[in-house]
Coordinates of C-alpha atoms and ligand atoms in Angstrom, one line a residue:
M6 CA 118.8 121.3 44.2
K7 CA 117.1 122.8 47.2
N8 CA 113.5 122.2 46.4
F9 CA 111.7 120.3 43.7
T10 CA 108.6 122.3 42.7
S11 CA 109.3 123.1 39.0
L12 CA 111.9 122.3 36.3
E13 CA 113.4 125.7 37.3
D14 CA 114.5 124.2 40.6
V15 CA 116.7 121.6 38.8
S16 CA 120.2 122.6 37.9
D17 CA 120.9 119.5 35.8
P18 CA 117.7 117.9 34.4
L19 CA 119.6 115.4 32.2
G20 CA 121.6 114.3 35.3
L21 CA 118.4 113.8 37.2
I22 CA 116.9 111.7 34.3
K23 CA 120.1 109.6 34.3
K24 CA 119.9 109.2 38.0
A25 CA 116.2 108.0 37.7
A26 CA 117.3 105.4 35.1
S27 CA 120.1 104.2 37.4
H28 CA 117.7 103.8 40.3
K29 CA 115.5 101.8 37.9
R30 CA 118.3 99.4 37.1
N31 CA 119.3 99.0 40.8
P32 CA 116.6 100.3 43.2
L33 CA 118.2 99.2 46.4
A34 CA 121.8 100.4 45.8
D35 CA 121.4 103.4 48.1
L36 CA 119.5 101.9 51.0
E37 CA 121.8 103.6 53.5
L38 CA 121.6 107.1 52.0
G39 CA 118.4 108.2 53.8
K40 CA 118.9 106.4 57.1
G41 CA 117.5 108.4 60.0
K42 CA 115.9 111.0 57.6
T43 CA 112.2 111.7 57.6
L44 CA 110.0 112.6 54.7
G45 CA 106.6 114.1 55.4
L46 CA 103.9 113.8 52.8
I47 CA 101.0 116.2 53.2
F48 CA 98.0 115.7 51.0
F49 CA 95.3 118.3 50.5
N50 CA 93.8 116.2 47.7
P51 CA 93.4 112.6 46.8
S52 CA 96.4 110.6 45.5
L53 CA 97.1 107.0 44.5
R54 CA 100.3 106.8 42.4
T55 CA 102.1 109.9 43.9
R56 CA 101.4 108.6 47.4
M57 CA 102.5 105.0 46.9
S58 CA 105.4 105.6 44.5
T59 CA 106.9 108.4 46.7
I60 CA 106.6 106.2 49.8
K61 CA 108.2 103.3 48.0
A62 CA 111.0 105.6 46.7
A63 CA 111.7 106.8 50.2
Q64 CA 111.8 103.2 51.5
N65 CA 114.3 102.3 48.7
L66 CA 116.6 105.0 50.2
G67 CA 116.1 103.8 53.8
M68 CA 114.0 106.9 54.8
N69 CA 111.1 107.1 57.3
V70 CA 107.8 108.5 56.0
I71 CA 105.0 110.3 57.8
T72 CA 101.8 110.8 55.7
L73 CA 99.1 113.3 56.6
N74 CA 95.8 113.7 54.8
T75 CA 94.5 117.1 55.7
G76 CA 90.7 117.6 55.9
N77 CA 89.2 115.4 58.6
D78 CA 92.7 114.1 59.7
S79 CA 94.0 117.5 60.7
W80 CA 93.1 121.1 61.2
S81 CA 92.0 123.2 58.2
L82 CA 94.7 125.7 57.4
E83 CA 94.5 129.5 57.0
T84 CA 97.0 130.9 54.5
V85 CA 96.1 134.6 54.5
E86 CA 98.4 136.8 56.5
G87 CA 97.1 139.1 59.2
V88 CA 93.6 137.7 59.1
V89 CA 91.2 137.5 62.1
M90 CA 90.7 133.7 62.4
D91 CA 87.0 133.8 63.4
Q92 CA 85.8 131.7 60.5
G93 CA 86.3 128.0 59.6
N94 CA 90.1 127.6 59.5
A95 CA 91.5 126.5 62.9
E96 CA 95.2 126.8 62.3
H97 CA 97.5 129.1 60.4
I98 CA 100.1 127.8 58.0
K99 CA 102.7 129.7 59.9
E100 CA 102.5 127.4 62.9
A101 CA 101.5 124.2 60.9
A102 CA 104.3 124.4 58.4
A103 CA 106.9 125.3 61.1
V104 CA 105.8 122.3 63.2
M105 CA 105.9 119.9 60.2
G106 CA 109.3 121.2 59.4
S107 CA 110.5 120.5 62.9
Y108 CA 109.4 116.8 62.5
C109 CA 110.6 116.2 59.0
D110 CA 113.8 116.7 56.9
F111 CA 111.8 117.1 53.6
L112 CA 108.2 117.9 52.9
G113 CA 106.1 116.8 50.0
I114 CA 102.9 118.8 49.4
R115 CA 99.9 118.1 47.2
S116 CA 97.6 121.0 46.6
F117 CA 95.3 121.3 43.6
P118 CA 94.0 124.7 42.4
S119 CA 90.5 125.9 43.2
L120 CA 89.9 126.6 39.5
E121 CA 87.9 129.6 40.5
D122 CA 90.4 132.5 40.4
R123 CA 93.4 132.2 38.1
D124 CA 95.6 134.8 39.8
T125 CA 95.1 133.2 43.2
D126 CA 95.8 129.7 41.9
Y127 CA 98.9 130.7 39.8
Q128 CA 100.3 132.5 42.9
E129 CA 100.9 129.1 44.5
T130 CA 100.4 130.5 48.0
L131 CA 100.3 127.2 49.8
L132 CA 103.5 125.9 48.3
K133 CA 105.3 129.2 48.9
S134 CA 104.1 129.3 52.5
F135 CA 105.5 125.8 53.2
K136 CA 108.8 126.9 51.7
K137 CA 108.9 130.0 53.8
Y138 CA 107.6 128.6 57.2
A139 CA 108.8 125.0 57.2
N140 CA 112.3 125.9 56.4
K141 CA 113.0 122.5 54.9
P142 CA 113.2 121.4 51.2
V143 CA 109.8 121.2 49.6
I144 CA 108.8 118.6 46.9
S145 CA 105.7 119.3 44.8
L146 CA 103.3 116.3 44.8
E147 CA 101.3 118.3 42.2
S148 CA 100.6 121.9 43.0
A149 CA 98.1 124.3 41.5
T150 CA 100.2 124.9 38.4
L151 CA 102.7 122.1 38.0
H152 CA 103.4 118.3 38.5
P153 CA 107.1 117.9 38.1
L154 CA 107.4 114.3 39.6
Q155 CA 105.0 113.3 36.8
S156 CA 106.9 115.1 34.1
L157 CA 110.3 113.6 35.2
T158 CA 108.6 110.2 35.0
D159 CA 107.2 111.0 31.5
V160 CA 110.6 112.0 30.2
L161 CA 112.2 108.9 31.7
T162 CA 109.5 106.8 30.0
I163 CA 110.1 108.5 26.6
E164 CA 113.8 108.1 26.9
D165 CA 113.4 104.4 27.7
R166 CA 111.1 103.8 24.7
K167 CA 112.1 106.1 22.0
R168 CA 112.9 104.5 18.6
K169 CA 114.7 107.5 17.2
E170 CA 116.9 110.4 18.5
R171 CA 114.2 113.1 17.9
P172 CA 110.8 111.5 18.4
K173 CA 107.6 113.4 17.6
V174 CA 105.8 113.9 20.9
V175 CA 102.2 115.2 20.8
L176 CA 100.5 116.4 23.9
T177 CA 96.8 116.2 23.1
W178 CA 93.8 117.6 25.1
A179 CA 91.0 115.0 25.5
P180 CA 87.5 115.4 26.9
H181 CA 86.4 115.1 30.6
I182 CA 83.3 115.7 32.6
K183 CA 84.9 117.8 35.3
A184 CA 87.1 120.9 35.5
L185 CA 90.6 119.6 35.9
P186 CA 93.9 121.5 36.6
Q187 CA 96.3 122.6 33.9
A188 CA 99.2 121.3 36.1
V189 CA 100.0 118.1 34.2
G190 CA 99.9 119.8 30.8
N191 CA 101.8 122.8 31.9
S192 CA 104.5 120.7 33.5
F193 CA 104.8 118.3 30.6
A194 CA 105.2 121.2 28.2
Q195 CA 107.9 122.7 30.5
W196 CA 110.0 119.5 30.6
I197 CA 109.5 118.4 27.0
N198 CA 110.6 121.9 25.9
A199 CA 113.9 121.1 27.6
M200 CA 114.4 117.9 25.6
P201 CA 115.6 117.6 22.0
Y202 CA 112.1 116.3 20.8
D203 CA 109.8 117.4 18.0
F204 CA 107.0 118.7 20.2
T205 CA 103.3 119.6 19.3
I206 CA 100.4 120.5 21.5
A207 CA 96.9 119.9 20.2
N208 CA 93.9 121.4 22.0
P209 CA 90.5 123.0 21.0
E210 CA 90.4 126.7 20.6
G211 CA 90.0 128.5 23.9
F212 CA 92.1 125.7 25.7
D213 CA 95.6 126.9 25.0
L214 CA 97.9 126.4 28.0
S215 CA 99.8 129.3 29.5
T216 CA 102.7 130.4 27.3
E217 CA 104.7 130.7 30.5
Y218 CA 105.1 126.9 30.1
T219 CA 104.4 126.2 26.4
K220 CA 106.9 128.8 25.2
N221 CA 107.6 128.2 21.6
A222 CA 106.0 124.8 21.3
K223 CA 103.8 124.3 18.2
V224 CA 100.1 124.6 19.2
M225 CA 97.5 123.1 16.8
H226 CA 93.7 123.2 17.0
D227 CA 93.2 120.4 14.6
Q228 CA 93.8 117.1 16.5
N229 CA 93.9 114.8 13.5
E230 CA 96.5 117.0 11.8
A231 CA 98.6 117.1 15.0
L232 CA 98.6 113.4 15.5
K233 CA 100.0 112.6 12.0
G234 CA 103.4 110.8 12.3
A235 CA 103.5 111.0 16.2
D236 CA 105.8 108.6 18.0
F237 CA 104.3 109.3 21.4
I238 CA 100.9 110.7 22.2
Y239 CA 100.4 112.1 25.7
V240 CA 96.7 112.4 26.5
K241 CA 95.4 114.7 29.1
N242 CA 92.4 116.9 29.8
W243 CA 92.6 120.3 31.3
S244 CA 90.1 123.1 31.9
S245 CA 90.5 126.4 30.2
Y246 CA 93.3 128.7 31.2
E247 CA 91.9 131.6 29.1
N248 CA 88.3 131.2 30.3
Y249 CA 89.5 130.0 33.6
G250 CA 88.2 126.7 34.9
K251 CA 85.7 126.2 32.0
V252 CA 85.0 122.6 31.0
G253 CA 85.3 121.8 27.3
K254 CA 82.7 119.6 25.7
F255 CA 84.5 118.4 22.6
H256 CA 83.6 114.7 22.7
D257 CA 85.2 114.0 19.3
W258 CA 88.6 114.7 20.9
M259 CA 88.5 111.3 22.7
I260 CA 91.5 109.1 21.7
D261 CA 90.4 105.9 20.0
Q262 CA 91.9 103.4 17.5
N263 CA 91.0 105.6 14.5
K264 CA 93.0 108.4 15.9
M265 CA 95.9 106.1 16.8
K266 CA 96.0 105.0 13.1
L267 CA 97.0 108.5 12.2
T268 CA 100.2 108.2 14.2
N269 CA 103.5 106.4 13.5
Q270 CA 102.4 103.5 15.7
A271 CA 102.7 105.8 18.6
Y272 CA 103.0 104.8 22.2
L273 CA 100.1 106.0 24.3
M274 CA 100.8 107.8 27.6
H275 CA 98.5 109.2 30.3
C276 CA 99.3 110.1 33.9
L277 CA 96.2 108.3 35.3
P278 CA 93.6 108.2 36.7
V279 CA 91.8 108.0 33.4
R280 CA 88.1 107.8 32.7
R281 CA 87.7 105.0 30.2
N282 CA 85.6 105.8 27.1
V283 CA 85.5 109.5 28.0
V284 CA 89.2 110.4 27.6
I285 CA 90.6 107.2 25.9
S286 CA 88.6 104.2 24.5
D287 CA 88.9 100.8 26.1
D288 CA 90.5 99.2 23.1
T289 CA 93.2 101.9 23.0
L290 CA 94.0 101.6 26.7
D291 CA 94.1 97.8 26.5
N292 CA 96.3 97.9 23.3
E293 CA 99.9 96.9 23.6
Q294 CA 100.9 100.4 22.4
S295 CA 99.7 101.8 25.8
L296 CA 102.5 102.6 28.2
V297 CA 100.3 103.8 31.1
I298 CA 101.2 101.0 33.6
E299 CA 104.9 101.2 32.8
Q300 CA 104.7 105.0 33.1
A301 CA 103.1 104.7 36.5
G302 CA 105.8 102.1 37.5
N303 CA 108.5 104.7 36.6
R304 CA 107.0 107.1 39.2
V305 CA 109.0 105.3 41.9
Y306 CA 112.4 105.9 40.1
A307 CA 111.6 109.6 39.4
A308 CA 110.7 110.2 43.0
Q309 CA 113.8 108.3 44.1
A310 CA 116.1 110.4 41.9
V311 CA 114.6 113.6 43.4
L312 CA 114.9 112.3 47.0
S313 CA 118.4 111.0 46.6
T314 CA 119.5 114.3 45.0
L315 CA 117.9 116.2 47.9
L316 CA 119.6 113.9 50.4
E317 CA 123.0 114.5 48.8
N318 CA 122.5 118.3 48.6
N319 CA 120.9 119.1 51.9
Ligands
LIG15 C1 94.2 115.3 38.5 C2 94.6 116.3 37.5 O1 95.5 117.1 37.7 O2 94.1 116.2 36.4 C3 95.4 114.4 39.0 C4 96.2 113.8 37.9 C5 97.5 113.2 38.4 N1 93.1 114.4 38.0 C6 91.9 114.4 38.5 O3 91.6 115.1 39.5 C7 90.9 113.4 37.9 C8 89.6 113.4 38.7 C9 88.5 112.6 38.0 O4 87.4 112.7 38.6 O5 88.6 112.0 37.0

């Protein structure tokens, strides 16, 4: 594995899941592995779990970490090639990424989409520029289109908690007040498709995710029908891919106890942050079927599996 920006970067996904499980059993077994190595974490957007869990994972491997929040903390970056830089951006990605690469052995990048122009977002210019100019392995901390550290965590959580070999996993869209990226949904679909699960995606019409990631997954527009018999429900809002960036106002798609009753006593999952009583009701989040805190805890071991594999391969 050279980078970790998509499932496609991973040659042995099952091996990576096993490695994460092994780090979970014994987090400090490889304290010497990353000695003298530096991980740079570059945030173009807010982060709580990704930031803390990746730092903790690096510490469990004996690595050093440098965190940079762009915006007020550093110069705003230009990504267009050949441009006359007489507007707002003070530094070109060519120099910035090359300098960061000279300080760090690995670079983690968080960059959300603008949700204004689909082609621009789906080109992943920032991530590609870091790969090109930093010349060091790049880890996605959630890019415009994917969030692989989250998905690896999600698969680890399902593997830990499954009560049968082929659980029914339902990814359901839920309401939100803001336009959110498709990254978590795209990435979840990409990873769950690689697992031997019974997978269904439920979303309102006009909110289908890109088939580049959903492939042959069953897509249903009737949420109640989709939830029937589910062993895991993964709840997430995303803005429209078709009508790019549009917010959906389907308030009756919120997950509550009545919806949970349709399932096979399903476990509830969400990547967090979650807006209570907009996306999921209080009593459902506070119910013992909710795995959201355990899931967030698993972020450490997913990140640790990625870092230890990169340390071994590079
Ligand atoms: C991000 C998303 O991709 O949906 C990060 C999830 C890990 N979520 C948000 O930006 C939520 C923001 C809000 O105001 O609720």
